[in-house]
mmCIF file of C-alpha atoms in Angstrom:
data_model
loop_
_atom_site.group_PDB
_atom_site.id
_atom_site.type_symbol
_atom_site.label_atom_id
_atom_site.label_comp_id
_atom_site.label_asym_id
_atom_site.label_seq_id
_atom_site.Cartn_x
_atom_site.Cartn_y
_atom_site.Cartn_z
ATOM 1 C CA UNK B 1 169.934 -23.242 129.002
ATOM 2 C CA UNK B 2 167.787 -21.594 126.443
ATOM 3 C CA UNK B 3 167.072 -18.055 127.347
ATOM 4 C CA UNK B 4 163.742 -16.410 127.120
ATOM 5 C CA UNK B 5 164.880 -14.326 124.158
ATOM 6 C CA UNK B 6 165.854 -17.475 122.182
ATOM 7 C CA UNK B 7 162.486 -19.099 122.774
ATOM 8 C CA UNK B 8 160.666 -15.997 121.584
ATOM 9 C CA UNK B 9 162.842 -15.828 118.485
ATOM 10 C CA UNK B 10 162.214 -19.523 117.656
ATOM 11 C CA UNK B 11 158.473 -19.142 118.129
ATOM 12 C CA UNK B 12 158.447 -16.050 115.930
ATOM 13 C CA UNK B 13 160.394 -17.841 113.142
ATOM 14 C CA UNK B 14 157.959 -20.764 113.123
ATOM 15 C CA UNK B 15 154.990 -18.427 112.916
ATOM 16 C CA UNK B 16 156.535 -16.517 110.017
ATOM 17 C CA UNK B 17 157.295 -19.805 108.165
ATOM 18 C CA UNK B 18 153.755 -21.001 108.520
ATOM 19 C CA UNK B 19 152.420 -17.709 107.237
ATOM 20 C CA UNK B 20 154.766 -17.787 104.266
ATOM 21 C CA UNK B 21 153.766 -21.352 103.268
ATOM 22 C CA UNK B 22 150.045 -20.607 103.548
ATOM 23 C CA UNK B 23 149.410 -23.481 105.929
ATOM 24 C CA UNK B 24 146.315 -23.275 108.021
ATOM 25 C CA UNK B 25 146.587 -23.694 111.693
ATOM 26 C CA UNK B 26 145.636 -27.075 112.986
ATOM 27 C CA UNK B 27 141.933 -27.558 113.827
ATOM 28 C CA UNK B 28 140.728 -28.965 117.046
ATOM 29 C CA UNK B 29 139.519 -32.588 116.916
ATOM 30 C CA UNK B 30 135.898 -31.733 117.549
ATOM 31 C CA UNK B 31 135.824 -29.623 114.291
ATOM 32 C CA UNK B 32 137.254 -32.341 111.927
ATOM 33 C CA UNK B 33 134.804 -34.237 109.559
ATOM 34 C CA UNK B 34 134.281 -37.899 110.316
ATOM 35 C CA UNK B 35 136.503 -40.342 108.429
ATOM 36 C CA UNK B 36 134.942 -42.071 105.338
ATOM 37 C CA UNK B 37 134.659 -45.818 105.058
ATOM 38 C CA UNK B 38 136.515 -47.827 102.422
ATOM 39 C CA UNK B 39 133.281 -48.732 100.647
ATOM 40 C CA UNK B 40 132.314 -45.094 100.261
ATOM 41 C CA UNK B 41 135.767 -44.269 98.952
ATOM 42 C CA UNK B 42 135.558 -47.080 96.362
ATOM 43 C CA UNK B 43 132.107 -45.910 95.230
ATOM 44 C CA UNK B 44 133.350 -42.337 94.929
ATOM 45 C CA UNK B 45 136.343 -43.436 92.863
ATOM 46 C CA UNK B 46 134.137 -45.612 90.585
ATOM 47 C CA UNK B 47 131.783 -42.686 89.971
ATOM 48 C CA UNK B 48 134.731 -40.450 89.200
ATOM 49 C CA UNK B 49 136.087 -42.958 86.662
ATOM 50 C CA UNK B 50 132.676 -43.338 85.024
ATOM 51 C CA UNK B 51 132.273 -39.585 84.665
ATOM 52 C CA UNK B 52 135.762 -39.327 83.205
ATOM 53 C CA UNK B 53 135.018 -42.098 80.684
ATOM 54 C CA UNK B 54 131.760 -40.454 79.584
ATOM 55 C CA UNK B 55 133.573 -37.173 79.113
ATOM 56 C CA UNK B 56 136.519 -38.616 77.141
ATOM 57 C CA UNK B 57 134.656 -41.393 75.150
ATOM 58 C CA UNK B 58 130.974 -40.538 74.738
ATOM 59 C CA UNK B 59 128.632 -43.426 74.027
ATOM 60 C CA UNK B 60 127.188 -43.978 70.549
ATOM 61 C CA UNK B 61 123.769 -42.440 69.902
ATOM 62 C CA UNK B 62 120.944 -44.679 70.977
ATOM 63 C CA UNK B 63 123.212 -47.163 72.832
ATOM 64 C CA UNK B 64 122.631 -47.303 76.551
ATOM 65 C CA UNK B 65 125.724 -47.857 78.663
ATOM 66 C CA UNK B 66 125.120 -49.695 81.883
ATOM 67 C CA UNK B 67 126.196 -48.060 85.064
ATOM 68 C CA UNK B 68 128.643 -49.633 87.435
ATOM 69 C CA UNK B 69 125.934 -51.389 89.423
ATOM 70 C CA UNK B 70 124.327 -52.897 86.329
ATOM 71 C CA UNK B 71 127.674 -53.985 84.914
ATOM 72 C CA UNK B 72 128.615 -55.577 88.141
ATOM 73 C CA UNK B 73 125.256 -57.392 88.477
ATOM 74 C CA UNK B 74 125.497 -61.122 87.554
ATOM 75 C CA UNK B 75 123.644 -62.319 84.402
ATOM 76 C CA UNK B 76 120.170 -63.691 84.990
ATOM 77 C CA UNK B 77 120.107 -67.449 84.153
ATOM 78 C CA UNK B 78 116.390 -67.328 83.418
ATOM 79 C CA UNK B 79 116.796 -65.284 80.196
ATOM 80 C CA UNK B 80 118.701 -67.944 78.168
ATOM 81 C CA UNK B 81 116.426 -70.634 79.566
ATOM 82 C CA UNK B 82 113.409 -68.675 78.424
ATOM 83 C CA UNK B 83 114.883 -68.328 74.885
ATOM 84 C CA UNK B 84 115.616 -72.053 74.727
ATOM 85 C CA UNK B 85 112.061 -72.910 75.736
ATOM 86 C CA UNK B 86 110.636 -70.476 73.186
ATOM 87 C CA UNK B 87 112.686 -71.935 70.316
ATOM 88 C CA UNK B 88 111.875 -75.449 71.400
ATOM 89 C CA UNK B 89 108.157 -74.668 71.385
ATOM 90 C CA UNK B 90 108.416 -73.314 67.830
ATOM 91 C CA UNK B 91 110.182 -76.481 66.683
ATOM 92 C CA UNK B 92 107.504 -78.622 68.302
ATOM 93 C CA UNK B 93 104.760 -76.687 66.504
ATOM 94 C CA UNK B 94 106.592 -77.008 63.179
ATOM 95 C CA UNK B 95 107.025 -80.739 63.601
ATOM 96 C CA UNK B 96 103.363 -81.145 64.522
ATOM 97 C CA UNK B 97 102.318 -79.197 61.414
ATOM 98 C CA UNK B 98 104.483 -81.352 59.140
ATOM 99 C CA UNK B 99 103.154 -84.528 60.698
ATOM 100 C CA UNK B 100 99.580 -83.290 60.300
ATOM 101 C CA UNK B 101 100.122 -82.547 56.595
ATOM 102 C CA UNK B 102 101.603 -85.983 55.982
ATOM 103 C CA UNK B 103 98.674 -87.646 57.699
ATOM 104 C CA UNK B 104 96.224 -85.444 55.804
ATOM 105 C CA UNK B 105 97.641 -86.435 52.420
ATOM 106 C CA UNK B 106 97.387 -90.100 53.356
ATOM 107 C CA UNK B 107 93.690 -90.015 54.200
ATOM 108 C CA UNK B 108 91.783 -92.387 51.876
ATOM 109 C CA UNK B 109 88.755 -90.100 51.993
ATOM 110 C CA UNK B 110 90.655 -87.459 49.964
ATOM 111 C CA UNK B 111 91.605 -89.801 47.095
ATOM 112 C CA UNK B 112 89.515 -89.362 43.918
ATOM 113 C CA UNK B 113 87.657 -92.400 42.613
ATOM 114 C CA UNK B 114 85.190 -92.909 39.781
ATOM 115 C CA UNK B 115 82.318 -93.416 42.235
ATOM 116 C CA UNK B 116 82.773 -89.846 43.502
ATOM 117 C CA UNK B 117 82.975 -88.247 40.017
ATOM 118 C CA UNK B 118 80.134 -86.715 38.016
ATOM 119 C CA UNK B 119 80.243 -86.129 34.252
ATOM 120 C CA UNK B 120 77.724 -83.868 32.522
ATOM 121 C CA UNK B 121 77.096 -82.804 28.935
ATOM 122 C CA UNK B 122 78.026 -86.159 27.392
ATOM 123 C CA UNK B 123 75.659 -87.307 24.633
ATOM 124 C CA UNK B 124 77.879 -88.968 22.042
ATOM 125 C CA UNK B 125 80.726 -89.939 24.342
ATOM 126 C CA UNK B 126 80.337 -92.163 27.374
ATOM 127 C CA UNK B 127 80.883 -90.621 30.827
ATOM 128 C CA UNK B 128 83.396 -93.361 31.611
ATOM 129 C CA UNK B 129 85.506 -92.470 28.557
ATOM 130 C CA UNK B 130 85.492 -88.799 29.554
ATOM 131 C CA UNK B 131 86.449 -89.638 33.149
ATOM 132 C CA UNK B 132 89.330 -91.852 32.006
ATOM 133 C CA UNK B 133 90.583 -89.088 29.700
ATOM 134 C CA UNK B 134 90.616 -86.621 32.598
ATOM 135 C CA UNK B 135 93.351 -88.607 34.378
ATOM 136 C CA UNK B 136 92.172 -87.837 37.936
ATOM 137 C CA UNK B 137 91.688 -91.433 39.085
ATOM 138 C CA UNK B 138 93.648 -92.174 42.257
ATOM 139 C CA UNK B 139 94.932 -88.618 42.722
ATOM 140 C CA UNK B 140 94.718 -86.586 45.923
ATOM 141 C CA UNK B 141 92.016 -83.918 45.739
ATOM 142 C CA UNK B 142 94.494 -81.200 46.811
ATOM 143 C CA UNK B 143 96.958 -82.135 44.042
ATOM 144 C CA UNK B 144 94.488 -81.904 41.139
ATOM 145 C CA UNK B 145 94.756 -78.790 38.974
ATOM 146 C CA UNK B 146 91.468 -78.144 37.157
ATOM 147 C CA UNK B 147 93.160 -76.177 34.349
ATOM 148 C CA UNK B 148 95.378 -79.142 33.456
ATOM 149 C CA UNK B 149 92.435 -81.550 33.527
ATOM 150 C CA UNK B 150 90.435 -79.255 31.226
ATOM 151 C CA UNK B 151 93.364 -79.101 28.792
ATOM 152 C CA UNK B 152 93.545 -82.914 28.737
ATOM 153 C CA UNK B 153 89.839 -83.193 28.007
ATOM 154 C CA UNK B 154 89.965 -80.686 25.144
ATOM 155 C CA UNK B 155 92.488 -82.948 23.402
ATOM 156 C CA UNK B 156 89.966 -85.768 23.402
ATOM 157 C CA UNK B 157 88.263 -86.281 20.002
ATOM 158 C CA UNK B 158 84.730 -84.930 20.049
ATOM 159 C CA UNK B 159 85.248 -82.505 22.973
ATOM 160 C CA UNK B 160 84.989 -78.776 22.197
ATOM 161 C CA UNK B 161 85.336 -77.517 25.779
ATOM 162 C CA UNK B 162 85.323 -78.662 29.402
ATOM 163 C CA UNK B 163 85.014 -77.254 32.915
ATOM 164 C CA UNK B 164 86.268 -79.072 36.017
ATOM 165 C CA UNK B 165 85.191 -78.337 39.601
ATOM 166 C CA UNK B 166 86.464 -79.864 42.852
ATOM 167 C CA UNK B 167 84.555 -80.477 46.078
ATOM 168 C CA UNK B 168 85.735 -81.884 49.360
ATOM 169 C CA UNK B 169 86.404 -84.514 50.345
ATOM 170 C CA UNK B 170 87.074 -86.197 46.951
ATOM 171 C CA UNK B 171 84.393 -85.187 44.455
ATOM 172 C CA UNK B 172 85.229 -84.125 40.874
ATOM 173 C CA UNK B 173 82.581 -82.507 38.657
ATOM 174 C CA UNK B 174 83.243 -82.540 34.898
ATOM 175 C CA UNK B 175 81.062 -80.636 32.448
ATOM 176 C CA UNK B 176 81.871 -81.014 28.728
ATOM 177 C CA UNK B 177 80.674 -79.484 25.480
ATOM 178 C CA UNK B 178 80.765 -81.956 22.631
ATOM 179 C CA UNK B 179 81.537 -81.080 19.046
ATOM 180 C CA UNK B 180 78.697 -81.441 16.583
ATOM 181 C CA UNK B 181 79.397 -83.602 13.513
ATOM 182 C CA UNK B 182 78.892 -81.828 10.229
ATOM 183 C CA UNK B 183 79.270 -84.577 7.658
ATOM 184 C CA UNK B 184 79.614 -88.328 7.348
ATOM 185 C CA UNK B 185 82.562 -88.510 4.964
ATOM 186 C CA UNK B 186 82.939 -91.682 2.879
ATOM 187 C CA UNK B 187 86.280 -92.238 1.173
ATOM 188 C CA UNK B 188 86.733 -95.714 -0.277
ATOM 189 C CA UNK B 189 85.761 -98.142 2.474
ATOM 190 C CA UNK B 190 86.375 -95.609 5.234
ATOM 191 C CA UNK B 191 83.592 -93.572 6.817
ATOM 192 C CA UNK B 192 84.259 -90.943 9.441
ATOM 193 C CA UNK B 193 82.204 -88.254 11.092
ATOM 194 C CA UNK B 194 83.844 -84.856 10.881
ATOM 195 C CA UNK B 195 83.119 -81.623 12.709
ATOM 196 C CA UNK B 196 83.283 -78.270 10.952
ATOM 197 C CA UNK B 197 86.785 -77.784 12.417
ATOM 198 C CA UNK B 198 87.982 -81.033 10.824
ATOM 199 C CA UNK B 199 88.123 -83.103 14.018
ATOM 200 C CA UNK B 200 86.963 -86.699 13.939
ATOM 201 C CA UNK B 201 83.790 -87.260 15.988
ATOM 202 C CA UNK B 202 82.931 -90.645 17.532
ATOM 203 C CA UNK B 203 80.104 -92.269 15.601
ATOM 204 C CA UNK B 204 77.470 -92.267 18.304
ATOM 205 C CA UNK B 205 74.228 -90.453 18.861
ATOM 206 C CA UNK B 206 72.485 -88.343 16.210
ATOM 207 C CA UNK B 207 73.928 -88.723 12.706
ATOM 208 C CA UNK B 208 75.464 -85.740 10.870
ATOM 209 C CA UNK B 209 73.107 -83.590 8.789
ATOM 210 C CA UNK B 210 74.808 -84.386 5.480
ATOM 211 C CA UNK B 211 76.869 -87.037 3.702
ATOM 212 C CA UNK B 212 79.714 -86.688 1.226
ATOM 213 C CA UNK B 213 80.881 -89.563 -0.976
ATOM 214 C CA UNK B 214 84.459 -89.027 -2.140
ATOM 215 C CA UNK B 215 85.266 -91.101 -5.235
ATOM 216 C CA UNK B 216 88.655 -89.511 -5.874
ATOM 217 C CA UNK B 217 90.542 -90.008 -2.596
ATOM 218 C CA UNK B 218 90.763 -93.572 -1.361
ATOM 219 C CA UNK B 219 91.630 -92.291 2.101
ATOM 220 C CA UNK B 220 91.370 -89.064 4.052
ATOM 221 C CA UNK B 221 95.002 -89.214 5.191
ATOM 222 C CA UNK B 222 97.284 -86.544 3.719
ATOM 223 C CA UNK B 223 94.482 -84.283 2.451
ATOM 224 C CA UNK B 224 93.999 -81.960 5.403
ATOM 225 C CA UNK B 225 94.069 -78.652 3.492
ATOM 226 C CA UNK B 226 91.689 -79.818 0.799
ATOM 227 C CA UNK B 227 89.399 -81.475 3.340
ATOM 228 C CA UNK B 228 89.155 -78.313 5.452
ATOM 229 C CA UNK B 229 88.203 -76.323 2.360
ATOM 230 C CA UNK B 230 85.425 -78.782 1.525
ATOM 231 C CA UNK B 231 84.190 -78.675 5.127
ATOM 232 C CA UNK B 232 83.953 -74.894 4.895
ATOM 233 C CA UNK B 233 81.843 -75.201 1.753
ATOM 234 C CA UNK B 234 79.580 -77.829 3.338
ATOM 235 C CA UNK B 235 79.079 -75.708 6.465
ATOM 236 C CA UNK B 236 78.139 -72.769 4.237
ATOM 237 C CA UNK B 237 75.607 -74.886 2.323
ATOM 238 C CA UNK B 238 74.065 -76.234 5.539
ATOM 239 C CA UNK B 239 73.207 -72.679 6.537
ATOM 240 C CA UNK B 240 71.970 -71.421 3.152
ATOM 241 C CA UNK B 241 70.461 -74.637 1.731
ATOM 242 C CA UNK B 242 69.727 -77.109 4.554
ATOM 243 C CA UNK B 243 67.549 -79.172 2.194
ATOM 244 C CA UNK B 244 70.707 -80.499 0.521
ATOM 245 C CA UNK B 245 71.874 -83.506 2.507
ATOM 246 C CA UNK B 246 73.879 -85.652 0.073
ATOM 247 C CA UNK B 247 76.943 -84.534 -1.868
ATOM 248 C CA UNK B 248 79.647 -86.163 -3.888
ATOM 249 C CA UNK B 249 83.162 -85.327 -4.906
ATOM 250 C CA UNK B 250 84.657 -86.590 -8.146
ATOM 251 C CA UNK B 251 86.736 -85.820 -11.166
ATOM 252 C CA UNK B 252 85.933 -83.762 -13.196
ATOM 253 C CA UNK B 253 82.859 -82.655 -11.254
ATOM 254 C CA UNK B 254 84.513 -81.394 -8.090
ATOM 255 C CA UNK B 255 81.834 -80.960 -5.433
ATOM 256 C CA UNK B 256 78.430 -81.911 -6.855
ATOM 257 C CA UNK B 257 74.907 -82.955 -5.865
ATOM 258 C CA UNK B 258 71.817 -84.432 -7.501
ATOM 259 C CA UNK B 259 68.692 -82.287 -7.098
ATOM 260 C CA UNK B 260 66.571 -84.690 -9.153
ATOM 261 C CA UNK B 261 66.754 -88.095 -10.717
ATOM 262 C CA UNK B 262 69.208 -88.152 -13.623
ATOM 263 C CA UNK B 263 70.472 -84.569 -13.022
ATOM 264 C CA UNK B 264 73.829 -83.500 -11.559
ATOM 265 C CA UNK B 265 74.935 -80.008 -10.567
ATOM 266 C CA UNK B 266 78.684 -79.570 -10.756
ATOM 267 C CA UNK B 267 80.010 -76.941 -8.337
ATOM 268 C CA UNK B 268 83.755 -77.459 -8.794
ATOM 269 C CA UNK B 269 86.433 -76.645 -6.213
ATOM 270 C CA UNK B 270 85.918 -72.920 -5.725
ATOM 271 C CA UNK B 271 83.190 -70.847 -4.083
ATOM 272 C CA UNK B 272 80.951 -69.177 -3.381
ATOM 273 C CA UNK B 273 78.960 -72.395 -3.201
ATOM 274 C CA UNK B 274 75.733 -70.840 -1.954
ATOM 275 C CA UNK B 275 75.600 -68.530 -4.950
ATOM 276 C CA UNK B 276 76.281 -71.422 -7.331
ATOM 277 C CA UNK B 277 73.426 -73.473 -5.878
ATOM 278 C CA UNK B 278 71.068 -70.507 -6.314
ATOM 279 C CA UNK B 279 72.118 -70.043 -9.952
ATOM 280 C CA UNK B 280 71.723 -73.783 -10.554
ATOM 281 C CA UNK B 281 68.154 -73.692 -9.182
ATOM 282 C CA UNK B 282 67.296 -70.784 -11.509
ATOM 283 C CA UNK B 283 68.781 -72.630 -14.487
ATOM 284 C CA UNK B 284 66.856 -75.802 -13.618
ATOM 285 C CA UNK B 285 63.572 -73.847 -13.460
ATOM 286 C CA UNK B 286 64.329 -72.216 -16.803
ATOM 287 C CA UNK B 287 65.017 -75.605 -18.389
ATOM 288 C CA UNK B 288 61.763 -77.038 -17.057
ATOM 289 C CA UNK B 289 59.774 -74.094 -18.403
ATOM 290 C CA UNK B 290 61.341 -74.632 -21.785
ATOM 291 C CA UNK B 291 60.419 -78.316 -21.646
ATOM 292 C CA UNK B 292 64.040 -79.354 -22.018
ATOM 293 C CA UNK B 293 65.805 -82.246 -20.376
ATOM 294 C CA UNK B 294 69.464 -82.100 -19.374
ATOM 295 C CA UNK B 295 71.833 -84.279 -17.400
ATOM 296 C CA UNK B 296 74.400 -81.729 -16.138
ATOM 297 C CA UNK B 297 74.274 -78.122 -14.940
ATOM 298 C CA UNK B 298 77.871 -76.921 -14.868
ATOM 299 C CA UNK B 299 78.950 -74.109 -12.513
ATOM 300 C CA UNK B 300 82.576 -75.139 -12.036
ATOM 301 C CA UNK B 301 84.048 -71.987 -13.583
ATOM 302 C CA UNK B 302 81.433 -69.333 -12.921
ATOM 303 C CA UNK B 303 78.950 -68.401 -10.231
ATOM 304 C CA UNK B 304 76.923 -66.140 -12.548
ATOM 305 C CA UNK B 305 76.190 -68.199 -15.648
ATOM 306 C CA UNK B 306 75.401 -71.908 -15.826
ATOM 307 C CA UNK B 307 76.111 -74.257 -18.656
ATOM 308 C CA UNK B 308 74.011 -77.359 -19.227
ATOM 309 C CA UNK B 309 73.775 -80.266 -21.561
#
């Protein structure tokens, strides 16, 4: 049997052991907190892991990290469907636009024809010839470039300038400025109308203001430099002495004219021609006052003093 003294000693040793270990005395059941459910424990552990992750590996600036509930939420199937419908709608619109452009370019009402064209400023050239030179027949109105058409028209003989305008649905307006012929040049059996720039002018409409008969050159081919120099002289004489309308070119006279019956004025190949004509007129008046009669007034080598015989 255990004596009373042994029981007291055992109870005292247990009390001293509990005090030494720091253990709290057991609480009565009515003072204990209620037990947590498994779901609450899992949520608490997930929150603890999330906080630990944010502390150890912080998110990049500006990048939102979904919480556990958002990460666990299933992906919405409507988002990809909405993107597919949006892209499909864009493709449908693009296809409709392409189809509309193709149909637009095939409309007969937008094709240029001669009946829808207007040509203005043509006096020597025919409107049909100008329209054909433009090269717009049968082209789509949207594909015509006015600058290119104007360049084509300026290459046409007798055209100094051109302006082209477009109007829907298929109308083309062409306005041209024709070159004015300066001289009807006769070389051998060939006669051409030349502008002051040397371009050949179609022989239609009002005749040139002067004529030159070239008895030296059988043809105008291969004499461009010399011909341009003569054209410059003729243009100068048309301004200073418009009464002179007929000239000749020969050897040894050079450029010459006949102011009266039986009299020739030789001007040569060098200018200034206007000054030479003035000196020739003064010499002719002097000869008439003296009662003389000459056949040639020579100014080939000087524009200050005339020789005559």
